[in-house]
Short mmCIF file of C-alpha atoms in Angstrom, two decimals:
data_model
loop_
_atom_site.label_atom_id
_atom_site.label_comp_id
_atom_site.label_asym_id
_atom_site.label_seq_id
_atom_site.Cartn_x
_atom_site.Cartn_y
_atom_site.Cartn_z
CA UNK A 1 27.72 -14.18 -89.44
CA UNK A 2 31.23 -13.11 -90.45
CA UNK A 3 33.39 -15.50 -92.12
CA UNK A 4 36.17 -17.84 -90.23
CA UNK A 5 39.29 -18.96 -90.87
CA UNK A 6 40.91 -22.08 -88.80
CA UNK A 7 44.20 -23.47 -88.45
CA UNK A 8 45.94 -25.62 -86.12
CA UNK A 9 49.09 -24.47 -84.55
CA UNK A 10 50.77 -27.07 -82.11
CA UNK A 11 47.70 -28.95 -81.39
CA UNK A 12 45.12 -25.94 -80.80
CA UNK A 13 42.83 -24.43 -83.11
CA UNK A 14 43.53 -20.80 -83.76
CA UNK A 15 40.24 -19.09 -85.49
CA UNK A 16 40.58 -15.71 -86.93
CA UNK A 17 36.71 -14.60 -87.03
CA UNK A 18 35.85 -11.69 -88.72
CA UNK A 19 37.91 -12.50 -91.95
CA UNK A 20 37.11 -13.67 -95.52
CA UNK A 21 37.00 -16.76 -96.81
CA UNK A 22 40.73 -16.60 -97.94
CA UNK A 23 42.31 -14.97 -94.73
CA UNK A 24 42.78 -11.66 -96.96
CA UNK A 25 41.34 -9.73 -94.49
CA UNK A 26 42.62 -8.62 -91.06
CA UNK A 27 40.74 -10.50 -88.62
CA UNK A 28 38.90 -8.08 -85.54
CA UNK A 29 38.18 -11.08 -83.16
CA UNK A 30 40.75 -14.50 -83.14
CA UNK A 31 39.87 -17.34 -80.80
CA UNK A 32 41.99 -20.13 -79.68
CA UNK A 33 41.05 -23.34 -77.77
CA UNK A 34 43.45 -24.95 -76.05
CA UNK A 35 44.16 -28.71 -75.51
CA UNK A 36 43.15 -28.15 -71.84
CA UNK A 37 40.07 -26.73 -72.78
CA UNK A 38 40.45 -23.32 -72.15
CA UNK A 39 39.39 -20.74 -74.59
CA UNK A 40 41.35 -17.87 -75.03
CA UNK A 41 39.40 -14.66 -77.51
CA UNK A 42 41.47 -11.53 -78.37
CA UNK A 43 40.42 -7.96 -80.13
CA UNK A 44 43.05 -5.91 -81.21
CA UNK A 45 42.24 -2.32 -80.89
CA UNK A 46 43.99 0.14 -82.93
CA UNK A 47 45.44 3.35 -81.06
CA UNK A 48 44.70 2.29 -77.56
CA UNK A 49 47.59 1.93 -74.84
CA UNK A 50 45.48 -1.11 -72.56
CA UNK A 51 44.50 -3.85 -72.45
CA UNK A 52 41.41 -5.32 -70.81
CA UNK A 53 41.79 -8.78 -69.87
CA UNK A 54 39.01 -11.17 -67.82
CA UNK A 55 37.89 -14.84 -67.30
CA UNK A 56 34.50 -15.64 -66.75
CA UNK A 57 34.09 -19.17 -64.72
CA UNK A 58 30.84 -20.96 -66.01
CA UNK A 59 29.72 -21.64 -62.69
CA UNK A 60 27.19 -18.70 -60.49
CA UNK A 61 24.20 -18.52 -59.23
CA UNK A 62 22.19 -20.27 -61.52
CA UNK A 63 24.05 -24.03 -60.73
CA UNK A 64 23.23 -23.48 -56.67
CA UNK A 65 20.74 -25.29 -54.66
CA UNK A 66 18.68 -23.43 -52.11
CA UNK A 67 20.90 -24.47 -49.00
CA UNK A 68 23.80 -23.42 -50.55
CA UNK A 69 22.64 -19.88 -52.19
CA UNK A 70 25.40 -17.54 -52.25
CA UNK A 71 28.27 -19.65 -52.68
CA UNK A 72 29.66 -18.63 -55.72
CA UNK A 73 29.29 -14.92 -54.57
CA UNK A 74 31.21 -16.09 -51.14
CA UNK A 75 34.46 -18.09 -53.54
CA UNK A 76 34.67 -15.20 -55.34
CA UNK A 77 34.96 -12.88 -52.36
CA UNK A 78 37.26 -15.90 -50.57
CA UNK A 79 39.59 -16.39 -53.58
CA UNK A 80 41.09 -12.28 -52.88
CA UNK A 81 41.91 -13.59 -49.19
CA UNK A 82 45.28 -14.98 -50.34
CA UNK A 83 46.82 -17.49 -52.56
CA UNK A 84 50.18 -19.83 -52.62
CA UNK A 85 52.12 -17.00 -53.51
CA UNK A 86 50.19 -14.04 -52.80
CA UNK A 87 48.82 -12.39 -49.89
CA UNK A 88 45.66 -10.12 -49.88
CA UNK A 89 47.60 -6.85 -49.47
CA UNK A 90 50.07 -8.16 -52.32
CA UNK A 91 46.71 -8.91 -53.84
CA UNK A 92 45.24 -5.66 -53.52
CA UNK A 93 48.65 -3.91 -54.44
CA UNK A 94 49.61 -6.17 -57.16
CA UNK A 95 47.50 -3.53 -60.18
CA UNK A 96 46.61 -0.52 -57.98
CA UNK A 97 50.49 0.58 -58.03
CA UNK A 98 51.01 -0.02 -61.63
CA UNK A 99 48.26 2.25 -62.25
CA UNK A 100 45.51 -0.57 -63.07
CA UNK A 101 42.54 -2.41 -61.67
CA UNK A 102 41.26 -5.77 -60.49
CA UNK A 103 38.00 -6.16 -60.32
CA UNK A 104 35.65 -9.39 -59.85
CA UNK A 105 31.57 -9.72 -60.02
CA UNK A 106 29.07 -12.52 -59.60
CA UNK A 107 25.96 -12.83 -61.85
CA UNK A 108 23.46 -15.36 -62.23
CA UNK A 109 25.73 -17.60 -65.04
CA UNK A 110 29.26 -16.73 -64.62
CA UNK A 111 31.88 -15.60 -61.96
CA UNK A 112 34.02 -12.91 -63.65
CA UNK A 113 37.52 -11.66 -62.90
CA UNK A 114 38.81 -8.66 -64.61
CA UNK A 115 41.67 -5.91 -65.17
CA UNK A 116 42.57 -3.35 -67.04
CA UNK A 117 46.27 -2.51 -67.11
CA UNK A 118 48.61 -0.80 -69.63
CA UNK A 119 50.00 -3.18 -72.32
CA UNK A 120 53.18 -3.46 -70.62
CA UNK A 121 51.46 -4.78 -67.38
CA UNK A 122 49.15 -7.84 -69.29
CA UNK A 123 51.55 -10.26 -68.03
CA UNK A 124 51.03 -9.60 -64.01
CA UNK A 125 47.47 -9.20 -64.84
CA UNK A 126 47.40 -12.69 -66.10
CA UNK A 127 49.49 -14.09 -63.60
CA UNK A 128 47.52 -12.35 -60.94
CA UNK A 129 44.05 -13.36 -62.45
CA UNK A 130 45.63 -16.99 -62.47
CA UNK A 131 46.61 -16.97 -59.27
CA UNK A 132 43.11 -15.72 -57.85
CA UNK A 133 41.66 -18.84 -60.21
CA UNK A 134 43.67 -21.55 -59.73
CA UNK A 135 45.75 -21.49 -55.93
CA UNK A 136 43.38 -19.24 -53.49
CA UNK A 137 43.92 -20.82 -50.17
CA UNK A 138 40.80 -20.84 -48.89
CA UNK A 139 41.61 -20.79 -45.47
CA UNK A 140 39.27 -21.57 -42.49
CA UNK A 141 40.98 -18.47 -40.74
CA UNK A 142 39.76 -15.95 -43.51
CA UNK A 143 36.14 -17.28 -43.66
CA UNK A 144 34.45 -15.98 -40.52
CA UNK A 145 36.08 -12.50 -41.14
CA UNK A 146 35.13 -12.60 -44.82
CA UNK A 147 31.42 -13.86 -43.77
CA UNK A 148 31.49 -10.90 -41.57
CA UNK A 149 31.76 -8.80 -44.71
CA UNK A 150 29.39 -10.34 -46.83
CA UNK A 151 26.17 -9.71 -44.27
CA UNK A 152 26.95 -6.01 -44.21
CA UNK A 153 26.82 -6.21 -48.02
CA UNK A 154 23.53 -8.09 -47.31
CA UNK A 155 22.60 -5.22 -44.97
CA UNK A 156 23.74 -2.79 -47.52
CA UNK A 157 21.00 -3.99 -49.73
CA UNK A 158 18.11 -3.92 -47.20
CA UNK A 159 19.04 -0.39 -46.59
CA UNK A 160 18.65 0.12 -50.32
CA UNK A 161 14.94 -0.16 -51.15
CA UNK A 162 15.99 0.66 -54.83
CA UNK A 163 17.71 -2.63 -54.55
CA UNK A 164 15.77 -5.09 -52.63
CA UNK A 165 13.18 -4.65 -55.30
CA UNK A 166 14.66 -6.18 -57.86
CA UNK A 167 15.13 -8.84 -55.72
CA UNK A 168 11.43 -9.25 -54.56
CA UNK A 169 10.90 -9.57 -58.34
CA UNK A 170 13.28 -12.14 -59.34
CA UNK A 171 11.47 -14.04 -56.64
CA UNK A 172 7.90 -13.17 -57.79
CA UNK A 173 8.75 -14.00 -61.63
CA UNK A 174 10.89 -17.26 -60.87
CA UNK A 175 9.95 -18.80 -57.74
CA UNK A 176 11.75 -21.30 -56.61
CA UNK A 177 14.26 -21.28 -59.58
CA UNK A 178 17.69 -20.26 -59.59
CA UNK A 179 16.90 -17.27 -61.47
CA UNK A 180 15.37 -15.83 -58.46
CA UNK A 181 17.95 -16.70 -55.82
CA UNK A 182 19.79 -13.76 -54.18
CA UNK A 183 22.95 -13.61 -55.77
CA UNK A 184 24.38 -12.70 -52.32
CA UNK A 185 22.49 -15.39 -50.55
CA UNK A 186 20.39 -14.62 -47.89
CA UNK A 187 21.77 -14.14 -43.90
CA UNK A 188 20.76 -18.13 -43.19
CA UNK A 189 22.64 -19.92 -45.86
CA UNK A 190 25.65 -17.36 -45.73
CA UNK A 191 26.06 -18.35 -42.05
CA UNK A 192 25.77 -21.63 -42.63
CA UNK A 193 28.44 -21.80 -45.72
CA UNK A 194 32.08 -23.18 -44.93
CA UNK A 195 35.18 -24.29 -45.87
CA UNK A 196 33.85 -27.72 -47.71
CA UNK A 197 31.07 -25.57 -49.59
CA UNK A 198 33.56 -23.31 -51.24
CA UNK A 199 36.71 -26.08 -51.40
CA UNK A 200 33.94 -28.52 -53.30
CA UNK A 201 32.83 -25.38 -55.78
CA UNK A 202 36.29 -24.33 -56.83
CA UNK A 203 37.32 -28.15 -57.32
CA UNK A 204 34.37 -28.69 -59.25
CA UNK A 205 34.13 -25.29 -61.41
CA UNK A 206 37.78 -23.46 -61.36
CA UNK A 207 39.56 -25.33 -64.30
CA UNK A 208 40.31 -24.55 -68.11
CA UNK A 209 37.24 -26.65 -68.89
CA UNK A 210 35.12 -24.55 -67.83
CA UNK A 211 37.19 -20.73 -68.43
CA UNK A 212 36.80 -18.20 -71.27
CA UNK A 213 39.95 -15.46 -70.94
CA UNK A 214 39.24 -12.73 -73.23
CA UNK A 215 41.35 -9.51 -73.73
CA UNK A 216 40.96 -6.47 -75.65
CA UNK A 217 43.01 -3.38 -76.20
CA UNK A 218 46.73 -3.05 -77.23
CA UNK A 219 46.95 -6.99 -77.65
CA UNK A 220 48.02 -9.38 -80.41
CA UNK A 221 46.84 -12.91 -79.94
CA UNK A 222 49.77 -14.76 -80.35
CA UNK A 223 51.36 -12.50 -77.56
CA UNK A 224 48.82 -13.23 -74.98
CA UNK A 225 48.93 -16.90 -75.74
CA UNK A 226 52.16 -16.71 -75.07
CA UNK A 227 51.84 -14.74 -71.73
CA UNK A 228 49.02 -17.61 -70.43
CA UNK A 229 51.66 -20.17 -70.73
CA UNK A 230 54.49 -18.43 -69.39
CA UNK A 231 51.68 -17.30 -66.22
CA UNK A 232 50.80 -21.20 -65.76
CA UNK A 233 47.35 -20.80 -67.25
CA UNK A 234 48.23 -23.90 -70.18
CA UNK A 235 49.47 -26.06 -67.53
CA UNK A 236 46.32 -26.58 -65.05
CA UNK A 237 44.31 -29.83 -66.18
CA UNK A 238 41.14 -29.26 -68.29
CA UNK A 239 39.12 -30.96 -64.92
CA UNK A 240 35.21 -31.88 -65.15
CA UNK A 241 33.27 -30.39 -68.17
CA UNK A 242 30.11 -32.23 -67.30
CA UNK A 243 27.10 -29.92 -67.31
CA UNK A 244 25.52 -28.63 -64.33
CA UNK A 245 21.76 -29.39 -63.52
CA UNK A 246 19.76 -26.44 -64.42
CA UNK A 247 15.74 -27.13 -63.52
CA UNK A 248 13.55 -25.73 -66.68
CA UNK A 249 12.87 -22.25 -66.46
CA UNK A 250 9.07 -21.51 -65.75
CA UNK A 251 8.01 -17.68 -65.64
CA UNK A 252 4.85 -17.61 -62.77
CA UNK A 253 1.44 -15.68 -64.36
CA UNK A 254 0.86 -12.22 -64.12
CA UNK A 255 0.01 -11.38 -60.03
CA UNK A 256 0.80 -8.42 -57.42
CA UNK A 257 2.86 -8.78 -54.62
CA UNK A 258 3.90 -5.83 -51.96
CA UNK A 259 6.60 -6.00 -49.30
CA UNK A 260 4.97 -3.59 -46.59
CA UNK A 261 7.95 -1.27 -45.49
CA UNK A 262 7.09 2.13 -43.27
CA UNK A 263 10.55 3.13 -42.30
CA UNK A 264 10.87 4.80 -46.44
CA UNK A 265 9.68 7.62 -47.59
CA UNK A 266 8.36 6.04 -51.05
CA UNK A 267 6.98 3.28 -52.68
CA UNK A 268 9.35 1.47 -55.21
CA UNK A 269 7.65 -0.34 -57.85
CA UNK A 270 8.76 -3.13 -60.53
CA UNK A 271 6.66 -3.65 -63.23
CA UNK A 272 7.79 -6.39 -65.73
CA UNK A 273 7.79 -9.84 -67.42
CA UNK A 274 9.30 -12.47 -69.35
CA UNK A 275 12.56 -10.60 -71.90
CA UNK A 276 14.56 -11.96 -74.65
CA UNK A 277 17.00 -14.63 -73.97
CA UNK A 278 20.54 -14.49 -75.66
CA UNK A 279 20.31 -15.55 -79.12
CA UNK A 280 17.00 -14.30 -79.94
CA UNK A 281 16.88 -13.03 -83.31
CA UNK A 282 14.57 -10.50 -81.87
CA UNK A 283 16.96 -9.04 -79.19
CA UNK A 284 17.83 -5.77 -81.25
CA UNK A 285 13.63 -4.95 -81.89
CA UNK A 286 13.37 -6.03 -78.13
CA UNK A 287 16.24 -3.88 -77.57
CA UNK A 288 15.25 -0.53 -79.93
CA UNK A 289 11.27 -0.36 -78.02
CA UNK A 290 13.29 -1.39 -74.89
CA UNK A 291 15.15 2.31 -75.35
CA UNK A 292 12.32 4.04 -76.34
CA UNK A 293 10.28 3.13 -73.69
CA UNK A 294 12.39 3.73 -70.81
CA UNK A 295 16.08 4.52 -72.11
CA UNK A 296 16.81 7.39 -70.78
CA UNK A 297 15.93 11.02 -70.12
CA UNK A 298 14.42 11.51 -73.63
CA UNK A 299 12.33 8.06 -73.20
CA UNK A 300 8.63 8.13 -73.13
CA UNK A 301 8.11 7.09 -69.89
CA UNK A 302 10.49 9.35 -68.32
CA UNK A 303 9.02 12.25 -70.63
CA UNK A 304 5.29 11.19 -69.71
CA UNK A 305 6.11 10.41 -65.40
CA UNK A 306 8.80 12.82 -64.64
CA UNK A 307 9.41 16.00 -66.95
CA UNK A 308 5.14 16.09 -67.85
CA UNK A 309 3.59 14.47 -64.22
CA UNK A 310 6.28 15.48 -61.85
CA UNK A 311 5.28 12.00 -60.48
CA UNK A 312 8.78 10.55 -59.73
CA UNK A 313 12.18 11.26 -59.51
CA UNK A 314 13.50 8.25 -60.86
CA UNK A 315 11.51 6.13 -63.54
CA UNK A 316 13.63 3.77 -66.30
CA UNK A 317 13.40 0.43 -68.15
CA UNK A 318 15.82 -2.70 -67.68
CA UNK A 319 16.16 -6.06 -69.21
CA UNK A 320 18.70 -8.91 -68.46
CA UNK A 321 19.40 -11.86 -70.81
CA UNK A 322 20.71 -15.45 -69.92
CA UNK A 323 20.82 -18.54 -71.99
CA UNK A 324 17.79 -19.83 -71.46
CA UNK A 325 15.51 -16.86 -70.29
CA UNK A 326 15.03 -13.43 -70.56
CA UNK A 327 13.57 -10.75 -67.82
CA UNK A 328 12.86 -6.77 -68.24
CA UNK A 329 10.80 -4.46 -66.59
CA UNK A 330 10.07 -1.19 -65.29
CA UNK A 331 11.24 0.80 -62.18
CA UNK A 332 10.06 3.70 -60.51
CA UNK A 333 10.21 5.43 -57.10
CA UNK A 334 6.80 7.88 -56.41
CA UNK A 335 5.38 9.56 -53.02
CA UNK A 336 3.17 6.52 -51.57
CA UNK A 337 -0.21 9.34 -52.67
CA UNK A 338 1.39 9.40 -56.32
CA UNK A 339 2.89 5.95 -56.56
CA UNK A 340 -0.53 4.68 -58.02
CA UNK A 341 -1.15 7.61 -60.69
CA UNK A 342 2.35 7.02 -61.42
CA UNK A 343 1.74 3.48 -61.78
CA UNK A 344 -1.23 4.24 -63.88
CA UNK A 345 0.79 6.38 -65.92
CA UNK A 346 3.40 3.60 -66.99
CA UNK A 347 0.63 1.45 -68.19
CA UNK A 348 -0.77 3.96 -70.11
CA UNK A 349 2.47 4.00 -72.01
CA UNK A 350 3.36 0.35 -72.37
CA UNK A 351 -0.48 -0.18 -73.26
CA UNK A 352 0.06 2.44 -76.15
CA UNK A 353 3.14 0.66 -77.97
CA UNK A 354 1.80 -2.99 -76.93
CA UNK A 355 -1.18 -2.05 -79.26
CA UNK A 356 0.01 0.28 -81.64
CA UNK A 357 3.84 -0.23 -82.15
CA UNK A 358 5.74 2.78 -83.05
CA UNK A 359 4.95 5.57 -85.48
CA UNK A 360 7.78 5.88 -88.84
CA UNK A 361 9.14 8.55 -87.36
CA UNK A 362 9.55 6.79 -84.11
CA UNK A 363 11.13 4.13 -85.62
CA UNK A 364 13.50 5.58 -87.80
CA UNK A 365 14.35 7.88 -84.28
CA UNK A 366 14.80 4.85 -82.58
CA UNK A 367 17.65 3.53 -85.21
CA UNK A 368 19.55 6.30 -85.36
CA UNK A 369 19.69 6.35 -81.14
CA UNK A 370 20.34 2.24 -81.34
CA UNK A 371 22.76 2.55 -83.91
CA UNK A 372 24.33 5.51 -81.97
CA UNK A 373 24.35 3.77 -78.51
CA UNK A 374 26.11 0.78 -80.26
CA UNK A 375 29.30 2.55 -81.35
CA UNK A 376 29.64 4.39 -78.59
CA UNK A 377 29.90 1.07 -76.75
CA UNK A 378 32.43 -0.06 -78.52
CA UNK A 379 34.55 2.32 -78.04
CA UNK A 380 35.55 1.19 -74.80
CA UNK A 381 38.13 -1.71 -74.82
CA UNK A 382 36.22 -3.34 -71.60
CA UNK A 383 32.85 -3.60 -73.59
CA UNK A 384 34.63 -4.75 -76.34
CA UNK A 385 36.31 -7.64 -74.14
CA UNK A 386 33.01 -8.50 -72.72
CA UNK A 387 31.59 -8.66 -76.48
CA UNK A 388 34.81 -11.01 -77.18
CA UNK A 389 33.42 -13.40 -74.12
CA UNK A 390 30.29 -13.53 -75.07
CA UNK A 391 30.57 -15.36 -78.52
CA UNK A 392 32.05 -17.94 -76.45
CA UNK A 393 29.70 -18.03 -73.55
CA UNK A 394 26.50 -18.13 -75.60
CA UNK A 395 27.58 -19.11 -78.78
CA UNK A 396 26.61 -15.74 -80.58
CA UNK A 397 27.87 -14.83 -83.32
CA UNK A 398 30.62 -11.80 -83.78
CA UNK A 399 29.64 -9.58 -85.66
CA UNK A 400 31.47 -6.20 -87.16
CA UNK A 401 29.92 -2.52 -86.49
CA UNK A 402 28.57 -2.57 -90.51
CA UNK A 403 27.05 -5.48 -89.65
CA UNK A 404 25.36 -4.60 -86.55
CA UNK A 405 24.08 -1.56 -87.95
CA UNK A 406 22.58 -3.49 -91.06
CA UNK A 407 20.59 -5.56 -88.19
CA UNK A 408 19.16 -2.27 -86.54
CA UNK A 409 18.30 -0.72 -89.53
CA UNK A 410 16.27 -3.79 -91.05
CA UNK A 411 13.95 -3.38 -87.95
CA UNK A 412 11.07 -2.73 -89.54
CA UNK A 413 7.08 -1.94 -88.33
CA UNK A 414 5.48 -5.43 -88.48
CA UNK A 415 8.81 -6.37 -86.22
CA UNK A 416 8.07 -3.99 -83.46
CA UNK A 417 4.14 -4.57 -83.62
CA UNK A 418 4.76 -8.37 -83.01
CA UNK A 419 7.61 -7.97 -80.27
CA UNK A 420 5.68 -4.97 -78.42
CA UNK A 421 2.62 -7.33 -78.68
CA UNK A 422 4.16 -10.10 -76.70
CA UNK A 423 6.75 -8.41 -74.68
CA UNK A 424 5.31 -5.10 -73.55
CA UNK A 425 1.83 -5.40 -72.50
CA UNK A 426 1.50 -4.52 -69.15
CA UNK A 427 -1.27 -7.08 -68.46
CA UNK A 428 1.13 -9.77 -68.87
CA UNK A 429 3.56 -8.69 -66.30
CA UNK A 430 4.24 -9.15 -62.70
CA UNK A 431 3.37 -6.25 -60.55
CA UNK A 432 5.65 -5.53 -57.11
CA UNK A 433 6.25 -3.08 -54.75
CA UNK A 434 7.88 -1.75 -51.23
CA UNK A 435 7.30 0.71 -49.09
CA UNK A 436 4.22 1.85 -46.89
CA UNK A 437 1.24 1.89 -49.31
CA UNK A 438 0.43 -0.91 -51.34
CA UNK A 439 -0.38 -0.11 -55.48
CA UNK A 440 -2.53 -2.36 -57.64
#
C-alpha cells in the first residue's frame, strides 16, 4: 500500500494517499473526513476538462427484509420526484442544459448518485446531488405514479430472459439472503411499499454518517471541500452510524434448477458459483483466469462455443464482488437442441483450467491483456471516481498504475492452479436455466 500523509485542518483530517513518507511527492488520491462524518475522496486528473462527482449511500439491497424488498431501489427513484427547492423538470434540466449528466443506480450495498459536468459546473452538481440526498419530498402524490413506473421496469425484465436469469441465480446460490433479493423488488412488495417505508429509509440511511462523495477529473481537493460547504453538504448532522443487520452469507451446494418458459426462442443458461469477495488478495488471479475464460471475443469459451461450435450467439463470463461474498459465473443463450452440447462444451473448458491451470504462454498472455485492460480503465475520470469510492467503501487500499501492474505481473502458475482449483470447477457450481427445454 502507498504511503499516507495526515494533517488536521480545522478539525478534519485531510490524508494525501499516494505520497511519500515526507509529503515530497504529489499525492494522486487525498481523502478528507469531516466532523459530520462524511468522507469526501478527490483524484486530480491532469489534462481533463470534467469532473465526475458521486455519493454512494451505504444503505441497498443487502440491509432489506423480505417484505420490504425493493425499497432502496423505490427512494432512489422517489428522491428525483422533487425536493424543497427543486422540482422534477428543474431536476431533470438542472445538468442536461449545461451539457452534463445525472445519473443514479441501486446495487446490492450502496445507492449511488452521480454526474459528470465540466469543471465550471461541479458546484450545481453538488448542490443538485445534495438536494436529491438530503430534502426529496417524498410526497404521497408522486408515489402511486412513480410505483406505476417501477412495475413496467419489473415487466421490462420479464420480457428480458437475458435478465431474469441472473436473477433466478442469485436466488438459487443465496436463498433466502439478501444477496438474492431482486434489486427491483418483486410486483407484491412494490405494491405494498409507501410513504412510511421510504420516509423511515431515508431518515435512517441519508446522512453524512453514512455518505462517501468522491470526484475525479479537473478537481483540486481543497476546492471541492469548499464547494460541499458552500452547497450545504457540511451542515446536515452526521445522524445514526449504527450498523445494519446483515444475516451470514451461506452459498447453497451445487444443484440444477430450470424456470420452464415456451414463449422464447432459446434456452438461457447460468452456470456459476461462489467468486472473490473485495479484499481478497486473490482478486487479480481470480480476475486474469476470469478474462481468459470468458472475457471477451478472444476468450476460450467464446473461441471454443461460438467462432469453433457455432453453438451460441452470445456466451461470456461475469463475477460481482461485495464485502462479504463473492459470485461469478457463466452465461450463454443456445437453440433449446444445442443448449445442452453447448452446455457440455463450457464444462469442457472450465474442467480443463480447474485441473490444469494455464500454460506459460497463457499466462504471460493473460498479463499483458490484464495489465492492458487496467489502464485503459483508468483513463476514464468516472472509473477513476468509482476507484476513489471504493477505498472508502471497502477499505482497499489505493494503489498507483506501477503498482497495480507489479500485482498482475507477480501472478504466477502455482497461483492460478490453486484459484482455478477452487473457483472454476464446474462441479462445484450451481446450474440454471429458462426457456422451453430443460439442460442438465
Amino acid at each position: 500500500m502507498a504511503a499516507t500523509v495526515a494533517d488536521v485542518v480545522d478539525g478534519t483530517v485531510v490524508v494525501a494517499i499516494g505520497a511519500d513518507a515526507t509529503g515530497a511527492s504529489a499525492p494522486t488520491l487525498q481523502r478528507t473526513d469531516l466532523p459530520n462524518g462524511l468522507t469526501v475522496l478527490s483524484e486530480s486528473v491532469p489534462g481533463a476538462r470534467s469532473v465526475a462527482f458521486g455519493a454512494w449511500v451505504r444503505a441497498a439491497t443487502l440491509h432489506e427484509r423480505p417484505d420490504e424488498m425493493g425499497v432502496s431501489h423505490f427512494l432512489e427513484h422517489m428522491v428525483f420526484k422533487g425536493t424543497r427547492s427543486r422540482t422534477s423538470q428543474e431536476i431533470a434540466l438542472s445538468l442536461e442544459t449545461l451539457g452534463g449528466s445525472l445519473d443514479a443506480y441501486t446495487e446490492r450495498e450502496h445507492t449511488s448518485y452521480q454526474a459528470r459536468v465540466l469543471d465550471e459546473h461541479l458546484e450545481v452538481a453538488a448542490s443538485v446531488i445534495g438536494d436529491l440526498i438530503f430534502h426529496p419530498l417524498i410526497r404521497p402524490e408522486d408515489l402511486a405514479l412513480e410505483r406505476k413506473v417501477i412495475l413496467e421496469e419489473i415487466s421490462m425484465v420479464d420480457d428480458t430472459p437475458d435478465d431474469i436469469i441472473f436473477d433466478v441465480h442469485n436466488r438459487a446460490m443465496w436463498g433466502d439472503h439478501p444477496h438474492g433479493f431482486a434489486i427491483l423488488g418483486t410486483r407484491d412488495t412494490v405494491k405494498a411499499l409507501d410513504v412510511p417505508h421510504l420516509r423511515a429509509l431515508h431518515t435512517r440511511a441519508y446522512h453524512p454518517g453514512r455518505l462517501v462523495v468522491a470526484a475525479s477529473g479537473r478537481v483540486e481537493h481543497e476546492h471541492l471541500l469548499e464547494v460541499l460547504q458552500r452547497t450545504g453538504w457540511t451542515e446536515q448532522p452526521m445522524g445514526d452510524r449504527s450498523p445494519f443487520p446483515v444475516d451470514p452469507v451461506e452459498v447453497a451446494g451445487p444443484h440444477a434448477e430450470h424456470v420452464k418458459r415456451k414463449d422464447i426462442g432459446q434456452v438461457h443458461v447460468v452456470l456459476g458459483g461462489q467468486g472473490i469477495r473485495h479484499g481478497d488478495p486473490r482478486r487479480f488471479t481470480f480476475a486474469l483466469i476470469d478474462m481468459l475464460l470468458g472475457g471477451g471475443m478472444s476468450s476460450k469459451l467464446f473461441q471454443r462455443v461460438r467462432e469453433e461450435l457455432g453453438l451460441a450467439y452470445s456466451v461470456h463470463s461475469f463475477t460481482s464482488s461485495y464485502a462479504d461474498a463473492g459470485s461469478h459465473g457463466v452465461y450463454l443463450a443456445s437453440a433449446p437442441e444445442t443448449a445442452q452440447q453447448a452446455l457440455d462444451a463450457v464444462r469442457e473448458v472450465l474442467r480443463a483450467v480447474a485441473d490444469r491451470g494455464l500454460t506459460s504462454e497463457e499466462l504471460a498472455a493473460g498479463k499483458r491483456q490484464l495489465r492492458g485492460q487496467l489502464v485503459l480503465s483508468m483513463e476514464g475520470i468516472s472509473s477513476r471516481m468509482y476507484r476513489a469510492a471504493t477505498t472508502a467503501l471497502y477499505g482497499e487500499p489505493f494503489r498507483t498504475i506501477d503498482e497495480l501492474m507489479a500485482l498482475v505481473e507477480a501472478i504466477d502458475e502455482e497461483q492460478v492452479r490453486d484459484v482455478a482449483r477452487d473457483f472454476f470447477d464446474p462441479n462445484r457450481h450451481i446450474l440454471v436455466s429458462l426457456g422451453p427445454k430443460a439442460v442438465r
